[in-house]
Short mmCIF file of C-alpha atoms in Angstrom, two decimals:
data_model
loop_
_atom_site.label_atom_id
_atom_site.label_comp_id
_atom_site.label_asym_id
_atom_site.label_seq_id
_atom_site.Cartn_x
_atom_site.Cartn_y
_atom_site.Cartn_z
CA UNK A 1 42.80 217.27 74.75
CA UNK A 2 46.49 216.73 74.27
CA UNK A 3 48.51 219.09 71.38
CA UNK A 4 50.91 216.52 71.06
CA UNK A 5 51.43 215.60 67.68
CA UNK A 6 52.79 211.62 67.75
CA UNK A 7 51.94 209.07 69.78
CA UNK A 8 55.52 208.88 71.64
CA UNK A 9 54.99 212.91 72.68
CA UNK A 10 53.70 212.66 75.98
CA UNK A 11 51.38 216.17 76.44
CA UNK A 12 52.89 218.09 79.82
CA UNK A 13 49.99 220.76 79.81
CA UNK A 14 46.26 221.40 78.75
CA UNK A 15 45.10 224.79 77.96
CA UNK A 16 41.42 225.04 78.95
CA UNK A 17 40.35 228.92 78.29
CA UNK A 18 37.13 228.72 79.96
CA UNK A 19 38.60 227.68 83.05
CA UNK A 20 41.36 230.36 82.92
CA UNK A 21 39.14 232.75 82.09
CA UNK A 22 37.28 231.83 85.27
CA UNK A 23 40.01 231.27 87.99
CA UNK A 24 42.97 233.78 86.76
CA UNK A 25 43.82 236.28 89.11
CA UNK A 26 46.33 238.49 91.24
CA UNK A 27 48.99 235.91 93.09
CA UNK A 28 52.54 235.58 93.76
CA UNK A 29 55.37 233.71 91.62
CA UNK A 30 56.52 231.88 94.52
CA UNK A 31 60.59 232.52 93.53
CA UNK A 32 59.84 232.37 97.48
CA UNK A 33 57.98 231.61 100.31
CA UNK A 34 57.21 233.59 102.18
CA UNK A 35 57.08 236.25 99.34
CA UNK A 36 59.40 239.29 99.16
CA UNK A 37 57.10 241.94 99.56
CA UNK A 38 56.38 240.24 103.44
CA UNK A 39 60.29 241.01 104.10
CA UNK A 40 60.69 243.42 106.89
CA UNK A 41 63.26 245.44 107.85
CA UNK A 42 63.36 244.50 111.46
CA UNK A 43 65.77 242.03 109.74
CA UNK A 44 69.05 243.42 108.87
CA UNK A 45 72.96 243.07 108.33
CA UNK A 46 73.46 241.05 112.13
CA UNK A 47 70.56 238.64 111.72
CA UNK A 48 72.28 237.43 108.04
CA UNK A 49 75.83 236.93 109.85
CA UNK A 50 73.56 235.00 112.32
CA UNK A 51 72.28 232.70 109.81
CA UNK A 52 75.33 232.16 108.09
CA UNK A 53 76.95 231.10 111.23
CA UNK A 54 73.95 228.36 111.75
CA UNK A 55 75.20 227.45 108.25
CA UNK A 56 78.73 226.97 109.11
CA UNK A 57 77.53 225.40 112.89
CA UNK A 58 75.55 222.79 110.30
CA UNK A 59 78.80 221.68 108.86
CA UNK A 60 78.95 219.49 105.81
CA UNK A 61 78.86 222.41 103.68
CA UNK A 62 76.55 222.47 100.68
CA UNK A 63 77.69 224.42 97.14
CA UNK A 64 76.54 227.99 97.01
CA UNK A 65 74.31 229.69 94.52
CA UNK A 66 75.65 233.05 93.63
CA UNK A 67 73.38 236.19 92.21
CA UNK A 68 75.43 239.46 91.08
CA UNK A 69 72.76 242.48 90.35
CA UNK A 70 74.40 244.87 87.52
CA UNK A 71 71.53 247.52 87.32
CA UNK A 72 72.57 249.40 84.41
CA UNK A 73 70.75 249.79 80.81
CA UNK A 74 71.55 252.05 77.78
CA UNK A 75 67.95 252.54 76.99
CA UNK A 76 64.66 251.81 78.78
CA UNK A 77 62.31 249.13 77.54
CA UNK A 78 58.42 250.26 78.60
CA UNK A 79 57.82 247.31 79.70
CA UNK A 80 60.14 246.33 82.11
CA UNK A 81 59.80 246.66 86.37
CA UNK A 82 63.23 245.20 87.05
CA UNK A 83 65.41 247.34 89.86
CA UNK A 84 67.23 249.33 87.09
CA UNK A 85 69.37 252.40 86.02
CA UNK A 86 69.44 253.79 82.60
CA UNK A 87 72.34 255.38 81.94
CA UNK A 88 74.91 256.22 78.75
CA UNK A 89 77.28 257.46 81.55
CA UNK A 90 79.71 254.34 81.29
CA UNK A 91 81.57 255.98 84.90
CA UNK A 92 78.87 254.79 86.67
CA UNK A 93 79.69 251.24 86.00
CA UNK A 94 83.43 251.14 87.38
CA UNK A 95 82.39 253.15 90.71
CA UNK A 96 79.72 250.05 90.91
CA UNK A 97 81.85 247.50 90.05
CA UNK A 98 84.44 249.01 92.59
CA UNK A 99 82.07 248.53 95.41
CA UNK A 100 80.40 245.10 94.19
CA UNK A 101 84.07 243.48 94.89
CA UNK A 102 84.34 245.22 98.30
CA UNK A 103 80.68 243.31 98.81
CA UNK A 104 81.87 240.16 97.30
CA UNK A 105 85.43 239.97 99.32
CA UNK A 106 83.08 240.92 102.20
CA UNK A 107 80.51 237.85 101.80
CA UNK A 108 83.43 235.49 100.45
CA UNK A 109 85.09 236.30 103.73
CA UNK A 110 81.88 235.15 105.57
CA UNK A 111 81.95 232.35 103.59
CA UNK A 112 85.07 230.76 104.21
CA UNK A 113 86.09 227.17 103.82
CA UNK A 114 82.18 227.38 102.17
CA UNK A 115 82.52 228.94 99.09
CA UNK A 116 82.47 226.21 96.81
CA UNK A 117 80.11 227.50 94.26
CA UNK A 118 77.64 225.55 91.67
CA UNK A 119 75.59 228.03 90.25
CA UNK A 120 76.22 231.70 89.46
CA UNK A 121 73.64 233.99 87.83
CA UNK A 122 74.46 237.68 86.32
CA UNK A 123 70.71 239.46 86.01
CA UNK A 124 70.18 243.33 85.94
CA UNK A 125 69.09 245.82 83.94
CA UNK A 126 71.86 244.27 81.49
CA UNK A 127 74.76 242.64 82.80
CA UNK A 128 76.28 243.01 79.72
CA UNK A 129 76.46 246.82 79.49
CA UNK A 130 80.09 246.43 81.66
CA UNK A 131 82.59 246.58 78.90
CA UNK A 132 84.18 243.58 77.87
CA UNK A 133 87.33 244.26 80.12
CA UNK A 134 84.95 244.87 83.41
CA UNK A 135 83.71 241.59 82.61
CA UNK A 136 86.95 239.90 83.26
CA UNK A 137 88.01 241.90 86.03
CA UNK A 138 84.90 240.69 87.42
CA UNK A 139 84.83 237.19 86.97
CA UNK A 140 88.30 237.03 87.94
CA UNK A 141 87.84 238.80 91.39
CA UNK A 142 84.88 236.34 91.58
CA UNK A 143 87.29 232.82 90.42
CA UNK A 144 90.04 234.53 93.38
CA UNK A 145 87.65 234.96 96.17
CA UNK A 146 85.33 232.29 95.42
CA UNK A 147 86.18 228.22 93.92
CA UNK A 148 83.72 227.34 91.18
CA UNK A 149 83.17 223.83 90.61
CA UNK A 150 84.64 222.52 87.02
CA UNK A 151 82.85 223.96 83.58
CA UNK A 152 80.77 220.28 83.26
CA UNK A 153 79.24 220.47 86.35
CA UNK A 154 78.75 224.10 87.51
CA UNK A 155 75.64 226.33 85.98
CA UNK A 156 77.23 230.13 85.19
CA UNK A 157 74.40 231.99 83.22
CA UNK A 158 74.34 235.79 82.22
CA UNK A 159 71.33 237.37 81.14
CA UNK A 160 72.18 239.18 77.91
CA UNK A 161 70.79 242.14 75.46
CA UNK A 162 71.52 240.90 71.98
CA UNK A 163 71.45 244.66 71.03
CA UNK A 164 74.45 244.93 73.02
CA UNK A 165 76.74 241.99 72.41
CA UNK A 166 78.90 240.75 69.10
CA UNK A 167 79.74 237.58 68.11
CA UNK A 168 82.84 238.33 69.43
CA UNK A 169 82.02 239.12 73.05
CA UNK A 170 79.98 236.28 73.29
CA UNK A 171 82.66 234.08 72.67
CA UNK A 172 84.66 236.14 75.29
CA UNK A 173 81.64 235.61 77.81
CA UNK A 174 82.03 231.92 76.96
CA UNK A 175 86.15 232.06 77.78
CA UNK A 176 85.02 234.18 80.86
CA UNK A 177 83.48 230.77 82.44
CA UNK A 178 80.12 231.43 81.40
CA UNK A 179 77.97 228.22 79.86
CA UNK A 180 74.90 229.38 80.13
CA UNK A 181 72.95 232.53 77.84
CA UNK A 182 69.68 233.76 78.28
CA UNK A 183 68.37 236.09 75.36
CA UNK A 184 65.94 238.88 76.16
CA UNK A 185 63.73 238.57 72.21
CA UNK A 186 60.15 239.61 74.02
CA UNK A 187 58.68 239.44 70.26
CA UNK A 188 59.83 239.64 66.76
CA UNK A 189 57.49 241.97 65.37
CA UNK A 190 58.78 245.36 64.62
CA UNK A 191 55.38 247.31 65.55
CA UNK A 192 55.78 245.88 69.14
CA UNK A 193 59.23 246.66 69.23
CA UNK A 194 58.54 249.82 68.34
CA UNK A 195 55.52 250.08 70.71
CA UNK A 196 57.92 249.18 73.77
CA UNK A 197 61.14 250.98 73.00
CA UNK A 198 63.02 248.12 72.18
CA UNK A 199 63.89 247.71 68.35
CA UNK A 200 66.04 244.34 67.59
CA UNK A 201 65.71 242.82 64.17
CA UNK A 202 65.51 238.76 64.05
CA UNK A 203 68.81 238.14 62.26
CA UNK A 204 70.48 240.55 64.95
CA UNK A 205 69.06 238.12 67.69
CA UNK A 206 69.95 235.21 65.31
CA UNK A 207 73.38 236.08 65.08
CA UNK A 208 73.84 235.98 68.97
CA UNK A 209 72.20 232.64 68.83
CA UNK A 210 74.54 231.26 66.12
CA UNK A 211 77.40 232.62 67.91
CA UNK A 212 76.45 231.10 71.30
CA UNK A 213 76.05 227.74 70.12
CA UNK A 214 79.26 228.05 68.32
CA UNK A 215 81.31 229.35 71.56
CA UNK A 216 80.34 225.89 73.12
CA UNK A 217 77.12 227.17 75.53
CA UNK A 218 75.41 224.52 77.46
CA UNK A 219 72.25 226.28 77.01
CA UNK A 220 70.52 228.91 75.27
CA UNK A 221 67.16 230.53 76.90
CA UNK A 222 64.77 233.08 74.96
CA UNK A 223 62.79 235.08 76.81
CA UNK A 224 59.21 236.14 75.60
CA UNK A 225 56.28 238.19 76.67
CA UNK A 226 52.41 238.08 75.54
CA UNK A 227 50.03 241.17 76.42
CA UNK A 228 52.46 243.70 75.08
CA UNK A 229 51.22 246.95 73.29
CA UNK A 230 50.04 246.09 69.28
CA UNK A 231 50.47 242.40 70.25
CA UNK A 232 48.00 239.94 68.23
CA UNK A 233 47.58 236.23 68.06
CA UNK A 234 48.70 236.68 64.75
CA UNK A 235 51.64 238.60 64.67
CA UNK A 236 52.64 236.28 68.19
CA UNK A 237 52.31 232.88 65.59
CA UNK A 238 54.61 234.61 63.79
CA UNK A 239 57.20 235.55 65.96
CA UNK A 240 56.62 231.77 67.89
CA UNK A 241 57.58 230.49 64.34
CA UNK A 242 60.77 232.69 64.38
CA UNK A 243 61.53 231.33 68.07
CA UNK A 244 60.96 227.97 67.01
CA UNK A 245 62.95 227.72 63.91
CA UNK A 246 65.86 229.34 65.90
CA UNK A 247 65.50 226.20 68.42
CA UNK A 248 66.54 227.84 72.00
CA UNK A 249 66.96 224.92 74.57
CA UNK A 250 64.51 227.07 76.72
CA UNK A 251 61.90 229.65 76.19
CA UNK A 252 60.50 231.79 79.10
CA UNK A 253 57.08 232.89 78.14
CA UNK A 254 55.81 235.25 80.50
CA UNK A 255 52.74 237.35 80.96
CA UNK A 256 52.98 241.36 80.49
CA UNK A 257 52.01 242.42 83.61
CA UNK A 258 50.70 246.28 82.98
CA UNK A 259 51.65 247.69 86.48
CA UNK A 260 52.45 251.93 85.53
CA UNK A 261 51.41 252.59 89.45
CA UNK A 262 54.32 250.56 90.25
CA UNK A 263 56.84 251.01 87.47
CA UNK A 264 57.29 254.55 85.87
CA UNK A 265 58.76 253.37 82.20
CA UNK A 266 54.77 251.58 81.66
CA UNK A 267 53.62 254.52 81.58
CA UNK A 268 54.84 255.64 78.77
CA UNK A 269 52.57 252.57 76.92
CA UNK A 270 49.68 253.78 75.87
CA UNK A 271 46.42 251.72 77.72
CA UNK A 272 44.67 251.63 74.24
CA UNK A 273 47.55 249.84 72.32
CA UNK A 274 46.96 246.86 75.00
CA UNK A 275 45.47 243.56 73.91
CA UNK A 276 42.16 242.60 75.14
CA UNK A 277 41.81 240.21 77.85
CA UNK A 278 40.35 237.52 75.50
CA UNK A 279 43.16 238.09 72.68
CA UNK A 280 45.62 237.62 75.45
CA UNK A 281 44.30 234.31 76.19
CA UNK A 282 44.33 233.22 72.62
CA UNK A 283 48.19 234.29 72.78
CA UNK A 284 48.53 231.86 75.42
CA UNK A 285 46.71 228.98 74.11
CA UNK A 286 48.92 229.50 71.27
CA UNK A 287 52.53 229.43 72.40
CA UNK A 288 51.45 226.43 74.77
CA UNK A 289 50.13 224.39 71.34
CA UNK A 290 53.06 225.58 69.06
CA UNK A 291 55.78 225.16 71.49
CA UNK A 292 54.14 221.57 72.70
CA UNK A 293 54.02 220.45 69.06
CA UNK A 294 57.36 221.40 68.76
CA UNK A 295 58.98 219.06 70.90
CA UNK A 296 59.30 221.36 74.30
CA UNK A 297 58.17 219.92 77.25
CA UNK A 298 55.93 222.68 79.84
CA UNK A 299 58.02 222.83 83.06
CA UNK A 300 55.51 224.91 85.05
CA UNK A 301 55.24 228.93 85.50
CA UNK A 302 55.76 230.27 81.85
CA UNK A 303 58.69 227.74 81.46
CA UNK A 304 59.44 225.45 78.26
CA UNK A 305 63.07 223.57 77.83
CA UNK A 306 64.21 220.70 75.26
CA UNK A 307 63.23 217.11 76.52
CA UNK A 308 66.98 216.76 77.15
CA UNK A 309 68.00 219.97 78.80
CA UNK A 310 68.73 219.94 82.07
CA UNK A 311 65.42 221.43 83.41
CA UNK A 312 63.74 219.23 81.84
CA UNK A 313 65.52 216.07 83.13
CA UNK A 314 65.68 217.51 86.57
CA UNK A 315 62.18 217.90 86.77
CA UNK A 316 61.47 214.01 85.24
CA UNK A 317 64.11 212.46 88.69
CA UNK A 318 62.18 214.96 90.95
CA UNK A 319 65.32 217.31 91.44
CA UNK A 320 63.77 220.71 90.33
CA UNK A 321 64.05 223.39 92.70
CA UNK A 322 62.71 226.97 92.69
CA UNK A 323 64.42 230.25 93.33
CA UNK A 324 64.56 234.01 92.60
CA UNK A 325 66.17 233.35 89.47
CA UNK A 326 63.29 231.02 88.18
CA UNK A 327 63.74 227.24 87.71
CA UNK A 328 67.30 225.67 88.66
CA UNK A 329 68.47 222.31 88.39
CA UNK A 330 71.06 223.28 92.05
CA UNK A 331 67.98 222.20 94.70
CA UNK A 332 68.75 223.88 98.29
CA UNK A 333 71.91 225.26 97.38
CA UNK A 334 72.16 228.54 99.88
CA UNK A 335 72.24 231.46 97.60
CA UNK A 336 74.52 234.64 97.94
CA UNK A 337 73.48 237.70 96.64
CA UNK A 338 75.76 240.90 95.50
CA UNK A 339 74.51 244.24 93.90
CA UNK A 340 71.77 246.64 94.86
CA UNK A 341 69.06 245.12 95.38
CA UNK A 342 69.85 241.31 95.19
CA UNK A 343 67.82 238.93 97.16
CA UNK A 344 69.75 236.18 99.12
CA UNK A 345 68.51 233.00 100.67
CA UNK A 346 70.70 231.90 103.15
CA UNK A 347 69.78 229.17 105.67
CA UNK A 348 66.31 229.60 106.82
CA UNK A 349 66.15 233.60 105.62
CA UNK A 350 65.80 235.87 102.89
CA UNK A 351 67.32 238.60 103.02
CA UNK A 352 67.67 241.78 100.19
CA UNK A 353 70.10 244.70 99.36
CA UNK A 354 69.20 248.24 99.53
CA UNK A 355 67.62 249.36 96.34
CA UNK A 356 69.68 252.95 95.61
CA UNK A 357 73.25 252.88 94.62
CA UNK A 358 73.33 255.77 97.16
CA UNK A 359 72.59 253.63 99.87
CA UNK A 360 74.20 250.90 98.73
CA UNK A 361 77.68 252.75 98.62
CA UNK A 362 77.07 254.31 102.14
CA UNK A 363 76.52 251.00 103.67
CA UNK A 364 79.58 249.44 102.07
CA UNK A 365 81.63 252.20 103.42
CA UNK A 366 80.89 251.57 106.60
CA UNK A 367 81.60 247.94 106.08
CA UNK A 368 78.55 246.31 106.35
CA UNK A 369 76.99 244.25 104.03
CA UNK A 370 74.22 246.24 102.41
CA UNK A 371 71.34 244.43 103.65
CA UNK A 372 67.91 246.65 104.24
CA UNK A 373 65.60 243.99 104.81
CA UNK A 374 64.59 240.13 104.77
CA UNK A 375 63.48 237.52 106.70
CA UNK A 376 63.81 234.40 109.41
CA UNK A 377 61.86 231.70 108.49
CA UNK A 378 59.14 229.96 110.81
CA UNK A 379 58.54 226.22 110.97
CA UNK A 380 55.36 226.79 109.43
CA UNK A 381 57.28 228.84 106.65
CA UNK A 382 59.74 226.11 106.35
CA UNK A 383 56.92 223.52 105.79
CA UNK A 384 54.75 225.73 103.38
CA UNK A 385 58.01 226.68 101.27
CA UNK A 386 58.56 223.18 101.30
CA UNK A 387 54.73 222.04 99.56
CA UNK A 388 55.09 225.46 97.60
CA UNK A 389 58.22 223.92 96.16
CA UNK A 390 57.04 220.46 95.62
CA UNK A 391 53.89 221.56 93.93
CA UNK A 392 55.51 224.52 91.21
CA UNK A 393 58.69 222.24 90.75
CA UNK A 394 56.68 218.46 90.40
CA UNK A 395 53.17 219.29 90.45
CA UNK A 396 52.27 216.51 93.12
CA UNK A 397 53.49 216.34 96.47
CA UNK A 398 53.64 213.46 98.87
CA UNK A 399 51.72 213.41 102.26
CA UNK A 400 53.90 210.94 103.58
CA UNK A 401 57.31 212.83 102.64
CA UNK A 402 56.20 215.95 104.57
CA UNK A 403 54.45 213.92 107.50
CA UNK A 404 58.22 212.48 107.57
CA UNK A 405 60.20 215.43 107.22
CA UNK A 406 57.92 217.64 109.77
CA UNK A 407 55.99 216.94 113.17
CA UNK A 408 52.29 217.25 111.53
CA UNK A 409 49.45 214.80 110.43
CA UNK A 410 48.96 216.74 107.09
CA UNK A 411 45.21 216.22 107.19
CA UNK A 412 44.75 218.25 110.92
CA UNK A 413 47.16 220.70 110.03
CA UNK A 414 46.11 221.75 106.88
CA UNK A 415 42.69 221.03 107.64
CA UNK A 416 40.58 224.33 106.37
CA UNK A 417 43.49 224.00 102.92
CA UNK A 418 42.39 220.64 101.59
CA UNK A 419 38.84 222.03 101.84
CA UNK A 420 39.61 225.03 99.36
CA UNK A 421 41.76 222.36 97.49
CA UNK A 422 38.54 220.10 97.03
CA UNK A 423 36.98 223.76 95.50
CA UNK A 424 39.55 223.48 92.96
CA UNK A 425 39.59 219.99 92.11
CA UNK A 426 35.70 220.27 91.33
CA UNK A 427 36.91 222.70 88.51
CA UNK A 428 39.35 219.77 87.56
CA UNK A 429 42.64 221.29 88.64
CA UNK A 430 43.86 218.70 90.62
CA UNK A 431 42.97 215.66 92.63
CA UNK A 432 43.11 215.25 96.37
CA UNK A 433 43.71 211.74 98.05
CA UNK A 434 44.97 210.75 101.36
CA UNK A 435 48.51 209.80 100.25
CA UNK A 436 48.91 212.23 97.22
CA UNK A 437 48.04 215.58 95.87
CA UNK A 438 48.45 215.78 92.03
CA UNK A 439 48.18 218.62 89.68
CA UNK A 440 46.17 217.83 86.22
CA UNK A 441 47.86 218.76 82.71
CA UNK A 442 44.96 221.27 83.00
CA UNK A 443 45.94 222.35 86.54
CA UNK A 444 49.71 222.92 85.61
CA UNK A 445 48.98 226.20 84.05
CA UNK A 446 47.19 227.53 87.59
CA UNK A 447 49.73 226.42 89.39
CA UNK A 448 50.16 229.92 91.46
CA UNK A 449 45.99 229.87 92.08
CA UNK A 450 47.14 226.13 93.85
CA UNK A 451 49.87 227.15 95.99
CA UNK A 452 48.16 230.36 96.91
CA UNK A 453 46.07 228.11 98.76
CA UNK A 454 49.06 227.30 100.62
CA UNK A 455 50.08 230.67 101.36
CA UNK A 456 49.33 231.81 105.03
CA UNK A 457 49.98 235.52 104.24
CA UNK A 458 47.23 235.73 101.77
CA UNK A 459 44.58 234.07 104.00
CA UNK A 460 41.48 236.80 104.52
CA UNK A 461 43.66 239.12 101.90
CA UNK A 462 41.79 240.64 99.11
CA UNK A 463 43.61 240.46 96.20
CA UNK A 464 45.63 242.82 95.45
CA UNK A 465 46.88 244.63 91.93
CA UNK A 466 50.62 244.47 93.75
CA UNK A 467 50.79 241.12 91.97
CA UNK A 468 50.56 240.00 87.83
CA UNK A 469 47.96 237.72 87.53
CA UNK A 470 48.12 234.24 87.59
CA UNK A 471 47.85 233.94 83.37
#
């Protein structure tokens, strides 16, 4: 059954709660392939100059992606696992930001006669904790060391705290180069907020919003999670309403994953304050039938976007591609990561930063880039990235276009995978034919349970709690 509520709204997902109910599980995200917890540190600083240099041997340079970790927060959210720091001690910042340049001159060096860059992507902690006048020595170090392609065309996004920013320093972040802003909201209701450390009344949020759109931003993405502590169906309609009426371009909507073996600030959420299992489902179900009646368009894992934003449109000419930093509209642009523990994809690797600023200062001051661990790709890896890709970015993928791109006859080689693939398709998730593989509107939302099926690291695996789970 299709939510869609005229005849001219084409539905992009089905929510089917039995069937979740039945097939959710443990998996991956697939930001990569192979997945970052199979990195090894047998690969280090002199295998990434190694692929860089089969980058530059290539020729016909491609523009770069670039990532820039800032790690710091003022406060700690209970929810969150990111690689963080929470700290009021504002010194901490400039020492970091004295060593992120050193990195950045270091990999722009590498990078020379390359370093034409398309996309650039400020995540943390909060990248806005560095004070207004870091920010600009930043980006200006980055503008001299690096050429960005013009405003129009290049994608420069900052994840930002609304408790943190004014109307005024948004418009700065604009003037800095930045035309893209996502908004960390989680939900509206002040219970939750309370619940999870992280108080921020709607008109604060709304203000940022205003302020965005009026500094000229391409784009502005809301990010919200269901599952959190004191979370019901209701009080998530209401907040949804809140979200809606505010009218992002994008909303993130992503599943509270309740790891407190894994990340220390969970554990300060009480178990009891949790939603059940089947109230969590409802929550889903609802934000996939409000946001689909309200004109967004489902763009696969957790994502929503405008019909016209550029997600959206990427995904409709086939042009979606899928990194660490979620959905991009830049497909196989190499990416260049700075900051402690930033994950890079460069050529056929992965590679990531050491995870302590400790570490990561000791390793700069020996000049080397701070690299602990990563990756070279296989052919095999190559080709499974490459379905992983095709399936979470387009839901279908073409046995012809992969028999073309990569010595195989899809049907021997993946043999024992379109039998588990039939296993799904029985429950309706997707259909299997000789030419194509297509994901149903009901399949979209299991799109990690497909392209597990894919994943050669998982095979005789149990699952593990290392991951979220699929819903």
């Amino acid at each position: 059954m299709s939510h869609a509520t005229t005849a001219s709204t084409v539905p992009t997902v089905q929510f089917d709660a039995q069937l979740v109910r039945k097939l959710s599980k443990p998996g991956p995200r697939y930001t990569s392939y192979p997945t970052a917890d199979r990195f090894s540190t047998d690969f280090g600083y002199r295998d990434y100059l190694q692929a860089v240099a089969s980058v530059r041997t290539r020729g016909a340079a491609k523009p770069l992606s670039l990532y820039l970790h800032i790690p710091f927060c003022d406060t700690v959210c209970y929810y969150c696992a990111c690689n963080k720091i929470v700290t009021k001690n504002r010194d901490k910042a400039s020492v970091y930001l004295s060593y992120l340049k050193r990195e950045i001159d270091m990999q722009a060096s590498l990078f020379a006669g390359m370093n034409q860059v398309s996309q650039l992507h400020l995540g943390g902690g909060t990248p806005t904790y560095l004070s207004d006048a870091q920010m600009d020595d930043l980006m200006a170090h980055l503008h001299r060391r690096f050429q960005f392609a013009p405003d129009a065309e290049g994608e420069y996004s900052i994840e930002v705290d609304p408790r943190t920013v004014d109307r005024a320093r948004v418009h700065s972040l604009r003037r800095q180069g930045f035309n893209r802003i996502s908004l960390g909201v989680q939900d509206y209701d002040d219970q939750v907020q309370r619940a999870v450390n992280r108080v921020q009344p709607e008109h604060e949020t709304q203000a940022i919003i205003d302020a965005a759109r009026e500094a000229g931003f391409r784009s502005v993405s809301i990010d919200l999670i269901y599952g959190l502590p004191k979370q019901t169906p209701m009080s998530m309609a209401q907040t949804l309403a809140k979200v809606i009426k505010a009218g992002p371009d994008r909303i993130a909507v992503y599943n509270y994953a309740h790891l407190p073996h894994l990340f220390k600030p969970q554990r300060r959420i009480a178990e009891a304050d949790l939603p059940s299992a089947d109230s969590r489902l409802d929550m889903l179900g609802l934000c996939i039938r409000r946001l689909c009646e309200a004109g967004y368009v489902y763009i696969g894992m957790d994502h929503f976007a405008k019909p016209g934003d550029d997600l959206a449109v990427a995904q409709q000419q086939g042009r979606l591609h899928r990194n660490f930093q979620g959905y991009s509209t830049h497909a196989d642009a190499d990416l260049v990561a700075c900051g402690v523990s930033a994950i890079g994809a460069v050529g056929s690797t992965y590679s990531q930063n050491v995870k302590t600023l400790e570490a990561y200062y000791a390793r700069i001051d020996s000049n080397e880039l701070p690299i602990e661990r990563g990756i070279a790709l296989t052919m095999d890896d190559v080709l499974r990235r490459c379905l992983i890709q095709m399936l979470m970015c387009h839901f279908e993928l073409s046995v012809g276009a992969i028999e073309q791109a990569f010595p195989i006859v899809f049907a021997d080689y993946f043999a024992p995978e379109i039998e588990r693939l039939r296993v799904l398709a029985g429950d309706g998730l997707l259909t299997v034919g000789p030419e194509w593989i297509s994901v149903t509107l009901k399949g979209r939302l299991l799109i990690r349970n497909i392209c597990m099926v894919f994943d050669r690291y998982l095979a005789g695996e149990p699952a593990t709690p290392r991951f979220s789970s699929t819903i």
